[in-house]
Short mmCIF file of C-alpha atoms in Angstrom, two decimals:
data_model
loop_
_atom_site.label_atom_id
_atom_site.label_comp_id
_atom_site.label_asym_id
_atom_site.label_seq_id
_atom_site.Cartn_x
_atom_site.Cartn_y
_atom_site.Cartn_z
CA MET Z 130 38.27 124.46 108.14
CA HIS Z 131 38.97 120.72 108.11
CA PRO Z 132 39.28 119.42 104.50
CA LEU Z 133 36.47 116.96 105.03
CA GLN Z 134 34.17 119.85 105.85
CA LYS Z 135 34.55 121.23 102.30
CA THR Z 136 31.42 120.38 100.34
CA ALA Z 137 33.71 119.87 97.28
CA HIS Z 138 34.93 116.65 98.99
CA LEU Z 139 31.43 115.27 99.44
CA PRO Z 140 29.58 113.07 96.91
CA LYS Z 141 26.59 114.54 95.08
CA THR Z 142 24.71 111.29 95.55
CA HIS Z 143 24.71 108.10 97.68
CA LYS Z 144 23.03 104.83 98.23
CA ALA Z 145 20.00 104.43 100.42
CA ILE Z 146 17.41 101.78 101.19
CA VAL Z 147 13.94 103.07 100.79
CA TYR Z 148 10.39 101.70 101.47
CA PRO Z 149 8.70 102.05 98.11
CA TRP Z 150 5.16 101.01 99.16
CA PRO Z 151 4.78 101.07 102.98
CA GLY Z 152 2.03 98.81 104.18
CA SER Z 153 1.91 96.53 101.05
CA THR Z 154 2.39 92.95 100.89
CA PRO Z 155 4.80 91.26 100.33
CA LEU Z 156 7.34 93.24 102.15
CA LYS Z 157 9.47 95.42 99.91
CA THR Z 158 12.63 97.60 100.25
CA ALA Z 159 14.85 98.86 97.49
CA ILE Z 160 18.36 100.15 97.20
CA THR Z 161 18.43 103.41 95.31
CA THR Z 162 20.66 106.46 94.74
CA ILE Z 163 19.58 109.70 96.34
CA PRO Z 164 21.07 113.27 96.44
CA THR Z 165 23.51 113.74 99.35
CA PRO Z 166 22.23 116.53 101.59
CA ARG Z 167 24.37 119.40 102.86
CA PRO Z 168 23.85 120.36 106.60
CA SER Z 169 22.27 123.66 107.56
CA PRO Z 170 23.54 125.75 110.54
CA GLY Z 171 23.40 123.70 113.73
CA GLU Z 172 23.57 120.42 111.68
CA VAL Z 173 26.11 117.88 110.84
CA LEU Z 174 26.45 115.27 107.96
CA VAL Z 175 27.32 111.90 109.15
CA ARG Z 176 28.83 109.18 106.95
CA LEU Z 177 27.07 106.02 108.21
CA THR Z 178 28.86 102.66 108.28
CA HIS Z 179 26.33 100.50 110.19
CA SER Z 180 22.59 100.53 111.07
CA GLY Z 181 20.77 98.23 113.40
CA VAL Z 182 17.38 96.58 112.41
CA CYS Z 183 14.65 97.04 114.90
CA SER Z 184 11.16 95.82 115.13
CA SER Z 185 9.90 99.39 115.01
CA ASP Z 186 11.49 99.61 111.54
CA LEU Z 187 9.30 96.76 110.54
CA GLY Z 188 6.30 98.44 112.14
CA ILE Z 189 6.99 101.55 110.06
CA LEU Z 190 7.46 99.64 106.85
CA THR Z 191 4.17 97.73 107.45
CA ASN Z 192 2.23 100.75 108.96
CA SER Z 193 1.39 98.84 112.01
CA VAL Z 194 2.74 101.07 114.79
CA GLY Z 195 -0.32 103.29 115.09
CA PHE Z 196 1.35 106.23 113.28
CA PRO Z 197 -0.12 107.87 110.16
CA PRO Z 198 0.92 106.09 107.00
CA THR Z 199 4.66 106.13 106.24
CA PRO Z 200 5.54 108.27 103.27
CA GLU Z 201 6.39 106.35 100.08
CA ASN Z 202 10.15 106.01 99.39
CA GLN Z 203 11.06 106.98 102.94
CA VAL Z 204 14.49 105.95 104.06
CA GLY Z 205 14.14 103.77 107.08
CA GLY Z 206 16.36 102.97 110.02
CA HIS Z 207 17.14 104.60 113.28
CA GLU Z 208 20.08 102.89 114.93
CA GLY Z 209 22.92 104.35 112.86
CA VAL Z 210 26.64 104.70 113.56
CA GLY Z 211 29.20 106.75 111.52
CA HIS Z 212 31.54 109.63 111.43
CA VAL Z 213 30.94 113.40 111.26
CA VAL Z 214 32.20 114.60 107.85
CA ALA Z 215 30.72 118.08 107.60
CA PHE Z 216 29.21 120.87 109.74
CA GLY Z 217 26.59 123.33 108.75
CA ASP Z 218 27.64 126.98 108.23
CA ASN Z 219 28.52 128.87 111.39
CA THR Z 220 28.48 125.58 113.41
CA ALA Z 221 31.87 124.15 113.79
CA ASP Z 222 33.76 125.54 116.89
CA THR Z 223 30.64 127.18 118.23
CA PRO Z 224 28.33 126.03 121.11
CA LEU Z 225 26.03 124.59 118.41
CA ALA Z 226 28.66 121.88 117.78
CA GLY Z 227 29.18 120.97 121.42
CA ASN Z 228 32.47 119.02 121.60
CA LEU Z 229 32.06 117.57 118.08
CA LYS Z 230 34.92 117.57 115.67
CA ILE Z 231 35.23 116.18 112.20
CA GLY Z 232 35.96 112.41 112.21
CA ASP Z 233 34.12 111.89 115.52
CA ARG Z 234 32.04 108.64 115.61
CA VAL Z 235 28.46 109.31 116.62
CA GLY Z 236 25.07 107.57 116.74
CA ILE Z 237 21.70 108.42 115.38
CA LYS Z 238 18.70 107.35 117.52
CA TRP Z 239 14.97 106.54 117.09
CA VAL Z 240 14.46 110.20 118.18
CA SER Z 241 16.43 112.12 115.63
CA ALA Z 242 15.60 115.53 117.14
CA ILE Z 243 13.78 117.36 119.85
CA CYS Z 244 12.79 120.91 120.53
CA GLY Z 245 14.55 120.99 123.89
CA CYS Z 246 12.10 123.55 125.24
CA CYS Z 247 8.68 121.76 125.98
CA MET Z 248 7.94 120.31 129.37
CA PRO Z 249 8.62 116.65 128.33
CA CYS Z 250 12.15 117.78 126.99
CA LEU Z 251 12.77 119.72 130.15
CA SER Z 252 11.91 116.73 132.26
CA GLY Z 253 14.24 114.38 130.25
CA ARG Z 254 11.44 112.54 128.33
CA ASP Z 255 12.81 113.07 124.91
CA ALA Z 256 10.41 110.67 123.11
CA LEU Z 257 7.50 112.81 124.36
CA CYS Z 258 8.76 116.03 122.86
CA GLU Z 259 5.77 117.95 121.48
CA LYS Z 260 7.81 118.43 118.18
CA VAL Z 261 9.82 115.16 118.18
CA LYS Z 262 11.31 113.90 114.96
CA VAL Z 263 11.45 110.21 114.52
CA SER Z 264 14.29 108.79 112.38
CA GLY Z 265 13.31 106.69 109.41
CA TYR Z 266 9.68 107.95 109.62
CA VAL Z 267 9.52 111.86 110.02
CA THR Z 268 13.03 112.39 108.86
CA PRO Z 269 15.16 110.14 106.49
CA GLY Z 270 16.58 107.32 108.50
CA THR Z 271 19.85 105.46 108.90
CA PHE Z 272 19.58 102.88 106.04
CA GLN Z 273 21.74 105.08 103.91
CA GLU Z 274 25.23 106.16 103.51
CA TYR Z 275 24.94 109.77 104.63
CA VAL Z 276 22.45 111.43 106.93
CA ILE Z 277 21.76 114.79 108.44
CA ALA Z 278 21.38 115.25 112.22
CA PRO Z 279 21.34 118.08 114.87
CA ALA Z 280 24.82 118.47 116.15
CA THR Z 281 23.50 118.60 119.65
CA TYR Z 282 21.56 115.48 119.50
CA VAL Z 283 24.01 112.84 118.04
CA THR Z 284 25.40 110.46 120.65
CA PRO Z 285 29.23 109.98 121.03
CA ILE Z 286 30.24 106.43 120.58
CA PRO Z 287 32.89 105.40 123.18
CA GLU Z 288 36.30 104.42 121.77
CA GLY Z 289 36.94 100.77 121.42
CA LEU Z 290 33.19 99.86 121.00
CA GLU Z 291 32.74 98.32 117.59
CA SER Z 292 30.20 100.12 115.36
CA GLU Z 293 28.23 96.97 114.69
CA ILE Z 294 27.94 96.30 118.41
CA ALA Z 295 27.04 100.11 119.24
CA ALA Z 296 24.40 100.35 116.66
CA PRO Z 297 21.60 98.31 118.29
CA MET Z 298 22.41 99.92 121.78
CA LEU Z 299 21.05 103.20 120.31
CA CYS Z 300 17.48 102.01 120.41
CA GLY Z 301 17.19 98.50 121.66
CA GLY Z 302 19.69 98.82 124.50
CA LEU Z 303 18.61 102.33 125.26
CA THR Z 304 14.98 101.28 125.40
CA VAL Z 305 15.31 98.39 127.92
CA TYR Z 306 17.79 100.32 129.99
CA SER Z 307 15.33 103.06 130.38
CA ALA Z 308 12.47 100.61 131.05
CA LEU Z 309 14.41 98.87 133.75
CA ARG Z 310 15.25 102.12 135.38
CA LYS Z 311 11.65 103.16 135.47
CA SER Z 312 10.60 99.91 136.82
CA GLY Z 313 11.47 100.65 140.36
CA ALA Z 314 13.19 97.19 140.74
CA GLN Z 315 16.20 97.28 143.07
CA ALA Z 316 19.39 95.09 143.11
CA GLY Z 317 18.52 91.63 144.29
CA ASP Z 318 14.88 91.76 143.02
CA PHE Z 319 13.47 89.36 140.53
CA VAL Z 320 12.35 90.70 137.20
CA VAL Z 321 10.61 88.73 134.41
CA ILE Z 322 11.45 89.36 130.77
CA PRO Z 323 9.10 87.76 128.20
CA GLY Z 324 10.83 87.55 124.79
CA ALA Z 325 14.13 87.15 126.70
CA GLY Z 326 15.88 85.73 123.65
CA GLY Z 327 14.84 88.42 121.12
CA GLY Z 328 16.39 91.68 119.98
CA LEU Z 329 15.25 93.71 122.92
CA GLY Z 330 14.99 90.86 125.42
CA HIS Z 331 18.57 89.67 125.07
CA LEU Z 332 19.76 93.19 125.90
CA ALA Z 333 17.34 93.47 128.74
CA VAL Z 334 18.52 90.21 130.41
CA GLN Z 335 22.16 91.43 130.24
CA ILE Z 336 21.61 94.96 131.48
CA ALA Z 337 19.35 93.72 134.23
CA ALA Z 338 21.56 90.86 135.56
CA ARG Z 339 25.01 92.17 134.88
CA GLY Z 340 24.54 95.86 134.94
CA MET Z 341 21.90 96.44 137.60
CA GLY Z 342 22.24 93.53 139.91
CA LEU Z 343 18.73 92.13 139.24
CA ARG Z 344 17.72 88.50 139.25
CA VAL Z 345 16.23 87.56 135.85
CA ILE Z 346 13.58 85.12 134.90
CA GLY Z 347 13.50 84.73 131.09
CA ILE Z 348 10.49 83.50 129.11
CA ASP Z 349 10.80 82.53 125.49
CA ALA Z 350 10.65 79.40 123.07
CA GLY Z 351 12.59 76.38 124.27
CA PRO Z 352 15.51 76.53 121.72
CA LYS Z 353 16.54 79.84 123.29
CA GLU Z 354 17.04 78.52 126.83
CA GLU Z 355 20.88 77.98 126.65
CA PHE Z 356 21.24 81.34 125.01
CA VAL Z 357 19.12 83.33 127.60
CA LYS Z 358 20.86 81.67 130.55
CA SER Z 359 24.20 82.42 129.06
CA LEU Z 360 23.21 86.12 129.20
CA GLY Z 361 22.58 86.02 132.97
CA ALA Z 362 19.05 84.63 133.50
CA GLU Z 363 18.81 82.43 136.51
CA VAL Z 364 15.55 80.79 135.45
CA PHE Z 365 13.99 80.08 132.13
CA PHE Z 366 10.53 78.98 131.21
CA ASP Z 367 9.69 77.63 127.61
CA ILE Z 368 6.54 79.29 126.56
CA THR Z 369 5.71 76.51 124.12
CA LYS Z 370 5.10 74.13 127.02
CA TYR Z 371 2.19 75.96 128.22
CA SER Z 372 -1.13 75.93 126.61
CA GLN Z 373 -2.51 79.23 125.44
CA ASP Z 374 -5.86 78.92 127.28
CA ALA Z 375 -6.80 80.08 130.86
CA GLU Z 376 -5.40 76.87 132.37
CA GLY Z 377 -1.95 77.46 130.66
CA LEU Z 378 -1.94 81.03 131.91
CA VAL Z 379 -2.60 79.96 135.53
CA LYS Z 380 0.14 77.25 135.37
CA LEU Z 381 2.76 79.64 133.94
CA ALA Z 382 2.10 82.31 136.56
CA GLU Z 383 2.25 79.67 139.32
CA ASP Z 384 5.57 78.49 138.09
CA VAL Z 385 6.96 81.99 137.63
CA LYS Z 386 5.95 82.79 141.24
CA ALA Z 387 7.29 79.74 142.51
CA ALA Z 388 10.79 80.67 141.19
CA THR Z 389 10.71 83.78 143.44
CA PRO Z 390 11.50 83.99 147.16
CA ARG Z 391 8.60 82.56 149.24
CA GLY Z 392 6.48 82.46 145.92
CA ALA Z 393 5.76 86.15 146.22
CA GLY Z 394 6.18 87.04 142.63
CA ALA Z 395 8.43 89.48 140.65
CA ALA Z 396 9.16 93.05 141.44
CA SER Z 397 8.74 93.90 137.74
CA VAL Z 398 7.94 92.46 134.27
CA ILE Z 399 9.55 94.12 131.29
CA VAL Z 400 7.41 93.10 128.31
CA CYS Z 401 9.73 93.06 125.22
CA VAL Z 402 7.28 91.55 122.70
CA GLY Z 403 4.36 93.18 121.04
CA SER Z 404 1.75 90.57 122.01
CA THR Z 405 -1.53 91.22 123.69
CA ALA Z 406 -1.58 87.74 125.06
CA VAL Z 407 1.77 88.24 126.64
CA TYR Z 408 0.60 91.47 128.32
CA ALA Z 409 -2.33 89.55 129.54
CA GLN Z 410 -0.12 86.86 131.22
CA ALA Z 411 2.49 89.45 132.67
CA ILE Z 412 0.17 91.04 135.27
CA HIS Z 413 -0.14 87.73 136.96
CA PHE Z 414 3.70 87.27 137.42
CA LEU Z 415 3.89 90.24 139.80
CA GLY Z 416 4.16 90.24 143.48
CA PHE Z 417 2.73 93.03 145.70
CA GLY Z 418 3.89 96.53 144.76
CA GLY Z 419 5.16 95.23 141.40
CA SER Z 420 5.35 97.06 138.05
CA LEU Z 421 4.48 96.00 134.53
CA VAL Z 422 6.46 98.04 132.03
CA CYS Z 423 5.03 98.19 128.57
CA VAL Z 424 7.84 98.24 125.94
CA GLY Z 425 6.69 96.01 122.93
CA LEU Z 426 4.22 97.70 120.67
CA THR Z 427 1.21 95.59 119.81
CA LYS Z 428 -0.44 95.49 116.21
CA ASP Z 429 -3.89 95.72 117.62
CA LEU Z 430 -4.39 99.17 119.03
CA THR Z 431 -7.80 98.52 120.49
CA VAL Z 432 -6.97 95.51 122.84
CA PRO Z 433 -6.37 96.61 126.53
CA ILE Z 434 -4.18 94.69 128.91
CA GLY Z 435 -6.08 91.69 130.02
CA GLY Z 436 -6.28 90.81 133.70
CA ALA Z 437 -5.65 94.44 134.96
CA PHE Z 438 -8.64 94.39 137.21
CA PRO Z 439 -9.00 97.56 139.39
CA ASN Z 440 -9.56 95.46 142.55
CA LEU Z 441 -6.42 93.39 141.88
CA MET Z 442 -4.36 96.53 141.14
CA ILE Z 443 -5.62 98.13 144.38
CA ALA Z 444 -5.34 95.19 146.57
CA GLN Z 445 -1.67 94.38 145.41
CA GLU Z 446 -0.65 98.02 144.69
CA LEU Z 447 0.53 97.21 141.31
CA ARG Z 448 1.59 99.53 138.67
CA ILE Z 449 1.38 99.72 134.92
CA LEU Z 450 3.61 102.01 133.05
CA GLY Z 451 4.77 102.75 129.51
CA SER Z 452 8.50 103.33 128.50
CA ALA Z 453 9.21 104.96 125.16
CA VAL Z 454 12.97 104.67 124.55
CA GLY Z 455 15.20 106.86 126.69
CA ASN Z 456 16.98 110.25 126.81
CA ARG Z 457 20.42 111.60 125.81
CA LYS Z 458 21.93 110.90 129.21
CA GLU Z 459 20.70 107.32 129.30
CA ALA Z 460 22.01 106.71 125.80
CA ILE Z 461 25.54 107.75 126.86
CA GLU Z 462 25.20 105.58 130.02
CA VAL Z 463 24.10 102.40 128.17
CA LEU Z 464 26.76 102.75 125.56
CA GLU Z 465 29.48 103.15 128.29
CA MET Z 466 28.02 100.00 129.81
CA ALA Z 467 28.58 98.23 126.43
CA ALA Z 468 32.05 99.70 126.20
CA ARG Z 469 32.92 98.12 129.60
CA GLY Z 470 31.70 94.75 128.31
CA VAL Z 471 28.85 94.52 130.81
CA VAL Z 472 26.45 94.04 127.89
CA LYS Z 473 27.18 92.89 124.36
CA THR Z 474 24.81 92.81 121.48
CA HIS Z 475 24.69 89.45 119.77
CA VAL Z 476 24.55 90.53 116.17
CA THR Z 477 24.53 89.20 112.71
CA VAL Z 478 25.89 91.54 110.12
CA GLU Z 479 24.33 91.67 106.62
CA PRO Z 480 24.69 93.69 103.37
CA MET Z 481 22.16 96.27 102.22
CA SER Z 482 20.62 93.88 99.79
CA LYS Z 483 19.54 91.53 102.61
CA LEU Z 484 17.22 93.95 104.37
CA THR Z 485 13.92 92.73 103.01
CA GLU Z 486 14.92 89.05 103.93
CA VAL Z 487 15.85 90.19 107.45
CA PHE Z 488 12.40 91.93 107.78
CA GLU Z 489 10.65 88.75 106.71
CA LYS Z 490 12.55 86.76 109.31
CA LEU Z 491 11.85 89.40 111.88
CA SER Z 492 8.17 89.27 111.17
CA LYS Z 493 8.11 85.48 111.68
CA GLY Z 494 10.11 85.59 115.03
CA GLN Z 495 13.05 83.79 113.49
CA LEU Z 496 15.87 86.02 114.64
CA HIS Z 497 18.25 85.52 117.53
CA GLY Z 498 19.68 88.70 118.90
CA ARG Z 499 19.98 91.64 116.49
CA VAL Z 500 20.82 92.12 112.88
CA VAL Z 501 22.90 94.97 111.69
CA ILE Z 502 23.08 96.32 108.11
CA ASP Z 503 26.71 97.02 106.86
CA LEU Z 504 26.30 100.25 104.79
CA CYS Z 505 29.56 99.75 103.08
CA LYS Z 506 28.43 96.60 101.43
CA GLU Z 507 25.60 96.55 99.00
#
């Protein structure tokens, strides 16, 4: 038995960031001390060092993602990176542990556990598992120093990839990579990415342009133009220069299509922001046979996608599809892409005490790239 696996060497308590009153205003998180769990058979205990901050974390804190209310004092977070420090009984050196060893660096994702037996699991659609566990909502998340996870569901972190860079790839990178794969766009095609300078968008631009050979049109606020183009976008449109009425929508759609060969329109639009207005715009950017991939969760659960008229969908053979994160294989692939330098998360690292402030900025759209919490700094 490795010395780190002995429970005597594990702390009895550790620090965690909890959501005291989800759904309340103003936003509130709190650093507290909680008991350090011990892994059961089939599980590992991971000492976390970093956790990315995602807009879905904000949605869980504010009860705005369409789930039942978040439990009070839940530990949030779902983009965690750390080292395996203990196995559950009868787990190490068995098939339950896979290839894991004490000291291995691993990641915890949005989906923290699946049954592995239902039809969605068998078809590689992990997020649709009939018994899915969501990190930071159903199970305690990654805004803490120690977390329990199924040994077969943690993701290995490639050697040489910094933990603060790897963390956002476990949800943000994985989500947009899977969405781009589902889009049907082929190398050389144009794709449009609204929210191109945001946490999801800036990863989508890089993966599309540098990793998949796609030609990217980015849409965001003007100050992000240089940033978005540096990531690989060929064309950028400043959304603030267009009115938010029907005339502005028509003008933006005309300009986007004019940027594509023969003005035919894009092969796909990957919507990375949770705005019903953006979804309504996106359908008009598409060329024939194009796909609109829904990634950003909207706050208003009752508003459909505007402009998706059946006659238009039929005449242009358009597709609308949803993409809910990705599976284990895609997680490994996108992390390997990051390890090769194809995509790099643009991160700001903050201590645990700054999480509430980060959420406030995120809610106002004031963040460039991603924020990662250093769980070794309070």
